[in-house]
PDB file of N, CA, C and O in Angstrom:
ATOM      1  N   MET D 167      -3.319  -0.535  -7.919  1.00 65.00           N
ATOM      2  CA  MET D 167      -2.120  -0.117  -7.295  1.00 65.00           C
ATOM      3  C   MET D 167      -1.875  -0.935  -6.001  1.00 65.00           C
ATOM      4  O   MET D 167      -2.243  -0.566  -4.913  1.00 65.00           O
ATOM      5  N   SER D 168      -1.286  -2.095  -6.216  1.00 86.00           N
ATOM      6  CA  SER D 168      -1.060  -2.874  -5.021  1.00 86.00           C
ATOM      7  C   SER D 168       0.182  -3.777  -5.239  1.00 86.00           C
ATOM      8  O   SER D 168       0.572  -4.102  -6.395  1.00 86.00           O
ATOM      9  N   LEU D 169       0.724  -4.127  -4.124  1.00 90.00           N
ATOM     10  CA  LEU D 169       1.910  -5.017  -4.195  1.00 90.00           C
ATOM     11  C   LEU D 169       1.500  -6.407  -4.715  1.00 90.00           C
ATOM     12  O   LEU D 169       2.285  -7.090  -5.398  1.00 90.00           O
ATOM     13  N   SER D 170       0.288  -6.840  -4.385  1.00 94.00           N
ATOM     14  CA  SER D 170      -0.143  -8.161  -4.863  1.00 94.00           C
ATOM     15  C   SER D 170      -0.297  -8.178  -6.361  1.00 94.00           C
ATOM     16  O   SER D 170      -0.007  -9.207  -6.997  1.00 94.00           O
ATOM     17  N   SER D 171      -0.781  -7.075  -6.954  1.00 94.00           N
ATOM     18  CA  SER D 171      -0.897  -7.011  -8.394  1.00 94.00           C
ATOM     19  C   SER D 171       0.514  -7.068  -9.033  1.00 94.00           C
ATOM     20  O   SER D 171       0.727  -7.778 -10.010  1.00 94.00           O
ATOM     21  N   ALA D 172       1.446  -6.358  -8.425  1.00 94.00           N
ATOM     22  CA  ALA D 172       2.814  -6.361  -8.944  1.00 94.00           C
ATOM     23  C   ALA D 172       3.401  -7.751  -8.888  1.00 94.00           C
ATOM     24  O   ALA D 172       4.033  -8.269  -9.842  1.00 94.00           O
ATOM     25  N   LYS D 173       3.135  -8.463  -7.784  1.00 95.00           N
ATOM     26  CA  LYS D 173       3.642  -9.836  -7.634  1.00 95.00           C
ATOM     27  C   LYS D 173       3.025 -10.740  -8.646  1.00 95.00           C
ATOM     28  O   LYS D 173       3.680 -11.550  -9.285  1.00 95.00           O
ATOM     29  N   ASN D 174       1.713 -10.622  -8.912  1.00 96.00           N
ATOM     30  CA  ASN D 174       1.020 -11.431  -9.834  1.00 96.00           C
ATOM     31  C   ASN D 174       1.566 -11.212 -11.260  1.00 96.00           C
ATOM     32  O   ASN D 174       1.791 -12.208 -12.013  1.00 96.00           O
ATOM     33  N   TYR D 175       1.792  -9.972 -11.641  1.00 96.00           N
ATOM     34  CA  TYR D 175       2.382  -9.664 -12.922  1.00 96.00           C
ATOM     35  C   TYR D 175       3.773 -10.319 -13.060  1.00 96.00           C
ATOM     36  O   TYR D 175       4.135 -10.926 -14.100  1.00 96.00           O
ATOM     37  N   ALA D 176       4.580 -10.192 -12.025  1.00 96.00           N
ATOM     38  CA  ALA D 176       5.924 -10.728 -12.090  1.00 96.00           C
ATOM     39  C   ALA D 176       5.886 -12.249 -12.185  1.00 96.00           C
ATOM     40  O   ALA D 176       6.685 -12.884 -12.926  1.00 96.00           O
ATOM     41  N   LEU D 177       5.005 -12.895 -11.449  1.00 97.00           N
ATOM     42  CA  LEU D 177       4.885 -14.362 -11.534  1.00 97.00           C
ATOM     43  C   LEU D 177       4.426 -14.810 -12.894  1.00 97.00           C
ATOM     44  O   LEU D 177       4.919 -15.804 -13.444  1.00 97.00           O
ATOM     45  N   ARG D 178       3.463 -14.083 -13.475  1.00 97.00           N
ATOM     46  CA  ARG D 178       3.016 -14.428 -14.805  1.00 97.00           C
ATOM     47  C   ARG D 178       4.169 -14.217 -15.849  1.00 97.00           C
ATOM     48  O   ARG D 178       4.318 -15.022 -16.754  1.00 97.00           O
ATOM     49  N   ALA D 179       4.967 -13.181 -15.656  1.00 97.00           N
ATOM     50  CA  ALA D 179       6.109 -12.973 -16.533  1.00 97.00           C
ATOM     51  C   ALA D 179       7.131 -14.102 -16.449  1.00 97.00           C
ATOM     52  O   ALA D 179       7.625 -14.556 -17.459  1.00 97.00           O
ATOM     53  N   ALA D 180       7.303 -14.569 -15.210  1.00 97.00           N
ATOM     54  CA  ALA D 180       8.273 -15.658 -15.036  1.00 97.00           C
ATOM     55  C   ALA D 180       7.822 -16.969 -15.723  1.00 97.00           C
ATOM     56  O   ALA D 180       8.659 -17.737 -16.181  1.00 97.00           O
ATOM     57  N   ARG D 181       6.532 -17.146 -15.785  1.00 98.00           N
ATOM     58  CA  ARG D 181       6.003 -18.370 -16.406  1.00 98.00           C
ATOM     59  C   ARG D 181       5.769 -18.231 -17.894  1.00 98.00           C
ATOM     60  O   ARG D 181       5.549 -19.215 -18.598  1.00 98.00           O
ATOM     61  N   SER D 182       5.864 -17.033 -18.385  1.00 97.00           N
ATOM     62  CA  SER D 182       5.537 -16.790 -19.820  1.00 97.00           C
ATOM     63  C   SER D 182       6.564 -17.378 -20.731  1.00 97.00           C
ATOM     64  O   SER D 182       7.782 -17.377 -20.485  1.00 97.00           O
ATOM     65  N   GLN D 183       6.089 -18.006 -21.811  1.00 97.00           N
ATOM     66  CA  GLN D 183       7.001 -18.588 -22.815  1.00 97.00           C
ATOM     67  C   GLN D 183       7.238 -17.580 -23.906  1.00 97.00           C
ATOM     68  O   GLN D 183       8.145 -17.754 -24.718  1.00 97.00           O
ATOM     69  N   ASP D 184       6.526 -16.486 -23.934  1.00 97.00           N
ATOM     70  CA  ASP D 184       6.658 -15.425 -24.956  1.00 97.00           C
ATOM     71  C   ASP D 184       7.476 -14.282 -24.389  1.00 97.00           C
ATOM     72  O   ASP D 184       7.026 -13.648 -23.361  1.00 97.00           O
ATOM     73  N   GLU D 185       8.584 -13.964 -24.946  1.00 97.00           N
ATOM     74  CA  GLU D 185       9.463 -12.890 -24.459  1.00 97.00           C
ATOM     75  C   GLU D 185       8.741 -11.555 -24.421  1.00 97.00           C
ATOM     76  O   GLU D 185       8.877 -10.811 -23.449  1.00 97.00           O
ATOM     77  N   LYS D 186       8.022 -11.219 -25.531  1.00 98.00           N
ATOM     78  CA  LYS D 186       7.342  -9.931 -25.537  1.00 98.00           C
ATOM     79  C   LYS D 186       6.281  -9.814 -24.463  1.00 98.00           C
ATOM     80  O   LYS D 186       6.154  -8.805 -23.796  1.00 98.00           O
ATOM     81  N   GLU D 187       5.533 -10.885 -24.241  1.00 98.00           N
ATOM     82  CA  GLU D 187       4.535 -10.914 -23.155  1.00 98.00           C
ATOM     83  C   GLU D 187       5.233 -10.709 -21.779  1.00 98.00           C
ATOM     84  O   GLU D 187       4.722  -9.953 -20.943  1.00 98.00           O
ATOM     85  N   ALA D 188       6.306 -11.421 -21.615  1.00 97.00           N
ATOM     86  CA  ALA D 188       7.063 -11.321 -20.314  1.00 97.00           C
ATOM     87  C   ALA D 188       7.525  -9.895 -20.080  1.00 97.00           C
ATOM     88  O   ALA D 188       7.409  -9.398 -18.927  1.00 97.00           O
ATOM     89  N   ILE D 189       8.001  -9.249 -21.110  1.00 97.00           N
ATOM     90  CA  ILE D 189       8.463  -7.881 -20.943  1.00 97.00           C
ATOM     91  C   ILE D 189       7.313  -6.949 -20.602  1.00 97.00           C
ATOM     92  O   ILE D 189       7.416  -6.137 -19.695  1.00 97.00           O
ATOM     93  N   GLU D 190       6.159  -7.152 -21.272  1.00 98.00           N
ATOM     94  CA  GLU D 190       4.981  -6.341 -20.966  1.00 98.00           C
ATOM     95  C   GLU D 190       4.519  -6.534 -19.521  1.00 98.00           C
ATOM     96  O   GLU D 190       4.158  -5.597 -18.783  1.00 98.00           O
ATOM     97  N   LEU D 191       4.532  -7.813 -19.061  1.00 97.00           N
ATOM     98  CA  LEU D 191       4.131  -8.128 -17.720  1.00 97.00           C
ATOM     99  C   LEU D 191       5.062  -7.536 -16.664  1.00 97.00           C
ATOM    100  O   LEU D 191       4.636  -7.005 -15.623  1.00 97.00           O
ATOM    101  N   LEU D 192       6.334  -7.583 -16.942  1.00 97.00           N
ATOM    102  CA  LEU D 192       7.337  -6.980 -16.053  1.00 97.00           C
ATOM    103  C   LEU D 192       7.194  -5.472 -15.993  1.00 97.00           C
ATOM    104  O   LEU D 192       7.311  -4.884 -14.898  1.00 97.00           O
ATOM    105  N   SER D 193       6.873  -4.872 -17.120  1.00 98.00           N
ATOM    106  CA  SER D 193       6.635  -3.429 -17.150  1.00 98.00           C
ATOM    107  C   SER D 193       5.442  -3.088 -16.247  1.00 98.00           C
ATOM    108  O   SER D 193       5.508  -2.108 -15.511  1.00 98.00           O
ATOM    109  N   LYS D 194       4.404  -3.878 -16.370  1.00 97.00           N
ATOM    110  CA  LYS D 194       3.234  -3.608 -15.552  1.00 97.00           C
ATOM    111  C   LYS D 194       3.559  -3.807 -14.051  1.00 97.00           C
ATOM    112  O   LYS D 194       3.100  -3.019 -13.226  1.00 97.00           O
ATOM    113  N   ALA D 195       4.338  -4.793 -13.760  1.00 97.00           N
ATOM    114  CA  ALA D 195       4.767  -5.033 -12.402  1.00 97.00           C
ATOM    115  C   ALA D 195       5.530  -3.865 -11.832  1.00 97.00           C
ATOM    116  O   ALA D 195       5.300  -3.371 -10.702  1.00 97.00           O
ATOM    117  N   ILE D 196       6.438  -3.307 -12.634  1.00 97.00           N
ATOM    118  CA  ILE D 196       7.214  -2.147 -12.198  1.00 97.00           C
ATOM    119  C   ILE D 196       6.330  -0.908 -11.987  1.00 97.00           C
ATOM    120  O   ILE D 196       6.483  -0.190 -10.974  1.00 97.00           O
ATOM    121  N   LEU D 197       5.372  -0.735 -12.889  1.00 97.00           N
ATOM    122  CA  LEU D 197       4.472   0.406 -12.711  1.00 97.00           C
ATOM    123  C   LEU D 197       3.564   0.250 -11.463  1.00 97.00           C
ATOM    124  O   LEU D 197       3.313   1.219 -10.762  1.00 97.00           O
ATOM    125  N   GLU D 198       3.125  -0.993 -11.197  1.00 96.00           N
ATOM    126  CA  GLU D 198       2.352  -1.234 -10.014  1.00 96.00           C
ATOM    127  C   GLU D 198       3.225  -0.966  -8.738  1.00 96.00           C
ATOM    128  O   GLU D 198       2.723  -0.358  -7.738  1.00 96.00           O
ATOM    129  N   LEU D 199       4.454  -1.369  -8.737  1.00 96.00           N
ATOM    130  CA  LEU D 199       5.351  -1.113  -7.605  1.00 96.00           C
ATOM    131  C   LEU D 199       5.593   0.367  -7.410  1.00 96.00           C
ATOM    132  O   LEU D 199       5.504   0.887  -6.261  1.00 96.00           O
ATOM    133  N   ALA D 200       5.793   1.086  -8.527  1.00 96.00           N
ATOM    134  CA  ALA D 200       5.995   2.541  -8.416  1.00 96.00           C
ATOM    135  C   ALA D 200       4.773   3.221  -7.858  1.00 96.00           C
ATOM    136  O   ALA D 200       4.861   4.119  -6.981  1.00 96.00           O
ATOM    137  N   SER D 201       3.578   2.824  -8.297  1.00 95.00           N
ATOM    138  CA  SER D 201       2.350   3.417  -7.835  1.00 95.00           C
ATOM    139  C   SER D 201       2.127   3.135  -6.338  1.00 95.00           C
ATOM    140  O   SER D 201       1.720   4.002  -5.560  1.00 95.00           O
ATOM    141  N   SER D 202       2.464   1.913  -5.951  1.00 94.00           N
ATOM    142  CA  SER D 202       2.357   1.540  -4.516  1.00 94.00           C
ATOM    143  C   SER D 202       3.309   2.340  -3.661  1.00 94.00           C
ATOM    144  O   SER D 202       2.933   2.815  -2.586  1.00 94.00           O
ATOM    145  N   ILE D 203       4.533   2.559  -4.159  1.00 95.00           N
ATOM    146  CA  ILE D 203       5.529   3.344  -3.369  1.00 95.00           C
ATOM    147  C   ILE D 203       5.043   4.803  -3.281  1.00 95.00           C
ATOM    148  O   ILE D 203       5.129   5.388  -2.212  1.00 95.00           O
ATOM    149  N   GLU D 204       4.518   5.315  -4.329  1.00 96.00           N
ATOM    150  CA  GLU D 204       4.046   6.698  -4.329  1.00 96.00           C
ATOM    151  C   GLU D 204       2.845   6.858  -3.358  1.00 96.00           C
ATOM    152  O   GLU D 204       2.788   7.872  -2.623  1.00 96.00           O
ATOM    153  N   ALA D 205       1.960   5.887  -3.348  1.00 94.00           N
ATOM    154  CA  ALA D 205       0.794   5.940  -2.434  1.00 94.00           C
ATOM    155  C   ALA D 205       1.296   5.853  -0.992  1.00 94.00           C
ATOM    156  O   ALA D 205       0.752   6.593  -0.158  1.00 94.00           O
ATOM    157  N   THR D 206       2.228   4.988  -0.740  1.00 95.00           N
ATOM    158  CA  THR D 206       2.751   4.861   0.645  1.00 95.00           C
ATOM    159  C   THR D 206       3.453   6.191   1.065  1.00 95.00           C
ATOM    160  O   THR D 206       3.301   6.638   2.197  1.00 95.00           O
ATOM    161  N   ASP D 207       4.208   6.717   0.135  1.00 96.00           N
ATOM    162  CA  ASP D 207       4.934   7.969   0.410  1.00 96.00           C
ATOM    163  C   ASP D 207       3.945   9.093   0.743  1.00 96.00           C
ATOM    164  O   ASP D 207       4.162   9.832   1.694  1.00 96.00           O
ATOM    165  N   ALA D 208       2.874   9.166  -0.008  1.00 96.00           N
ATOM    166  CA  ALA D 208       1.869  10.208   0.217  1.00 96.00           C
ATOM    167  C   ALA D 208       1.219  10.010   1.554  1.00 96.00           C
ATOM    168  O   ALA D 208       0.979  10.991   2.283  1.00 96.00           O
ATOM    169  N   LYS D 209       0.922   8.776   1.945  1.00 95.00           N
ATOM    170  CA  LYS D 209       0.318   8.509   3.246  1.00 95.00           C
ATOM    171  C   LYS D 209       1.269   8.904   4.369  1.00 95.00           C
ATOM    172  O   LYS D 209       0.860   9.478   5.379  1.00 95.00           O
ATOM    173  N   MET D 210       2.551   8.609   4.227  1.00 96.00           N
ATOM    174  CA  MET D 210       3.554   8.913   5.240  1.00 96.00           C
ATOM    175  C   MET D 210       3.668  10.411   5.371  1.00 96.00           C
ATOM    176  O   MET D 210       3.788  10.931   6.482  1.00 96.00           O
ATOM    177  N   LYS D 211       3.702  11.123   4.294  1.00 96.00           N
ATOM    178  CA  LYS D 211       3.775  12.601   4.319  1.00 96.00           C
ATOM    179  C   LYS D 211       2.532  13.199   5.022  1.00 96.00           C
ATOM    180  O   LYS D 211       2.667  14.097   5.832  1.00 96.00           O
ATOM    181  N   GLN D 212       1.389  12.578   4.767  1.00 95.00           N
ATOM    182  CA  GLN D 212       0.173  13.019   5.403  1.00 95.00           C
ATOM    183  C   GLN D 212       0.197  12.782   6.897  1.00 95.00           C
ATOM    184  O   GLN D 212      -0.149  13.662   7.704  1.00 95.00           O
ATOM    185  N   ILE D 213       0.701  11.657   7.308  1.00 95.00           N
ATOM    186  CA  ILE D 213       0.849  11.310   8.731  1.00 95.00           C
ATOM    187  C   ILE D 213       1.839  12.273   9.432  1.00 95.00           C
ATOM    188  O   ILE D 213       1.536  12.775  10.496  1.00 95.00           O
ATOM    189  N   ASN D 214       2.941  12.459   8.776  1.00 95.00           N
ATOM    190  CA  ASN D 214       3.991  13.375   9.360  1.00 95.00           C
ATOM    191  C   ASN D 214       3.480  14.789   9.478  1.00 95.00           C
ATOM    192  O   ASN D 214       3.769  15.483  10.415  1.00 95.00           O
ATOM    193  N   LYS D 215       2.705  15.225   8.517  1.00 93.00           N
ATOM    194  CA  LYS D 215       2.131  16.611   8.480  1.00 93.00           C
ATOM    195  C   LYS D 215       1.140  16.768   9.657  1.00 93.00           C
ATOM    196  O   LYS D 215       1.137  17.765  10.298  1.00 93.00           O
ATOM    197  N   ALA D 216       0.352  15.721   9.870  1.00 95.00           N
ATOM    198  CA  ALA D 216      -0.605  15.764  10.939  1.00 95.00           C
ATOM    199  C   ALA D 216       0.081  15.761  12.317  1.00 95.00           C
ATOM    200  O   ALA D 216      -0.463  16.406  13.247  1.00 95.00           O
ATOM    201  N   LYS D 217       1.201  15.109  12.432  1.00 91.00           N
ATOM    202  CA  LYS D 217       1.917  15.070  13.681  1.00 91.00           C
ATOM    203  C   LYS D 217       2.599  16.392  14.017  1.00 91.00           C
ATOM    204  O   LYS D 217       2.680  16.799  15.184  1.00 91.00           O
ATOM    205  N   GLY D 218       3.063  17.053  12.982  1.00 76.00           N
ATOM    206  CA  GLY D 218       3.940  18.206  13.278  1.00 76.00           C
ATOM    207  C   GLY D 218       3.346  19.512  13.032  1.00 76.00           C
ATOM    208  O   GLY D 218       3.724  20.533  13.358  1.00 76.00           O
TER     209      GLY D 218
END
């Protein structure tokens, strides 16, 4: 679950000559981004809860 993993998947997709592989890699990149956003959101909620 990291932005660097998402970036790597996206870069691999861009270089891929196989359309099916590129789609799979982009799907993985999107899932990595979503996981990273969810983790960040959870951290922010935890920080806000501790403050208030």
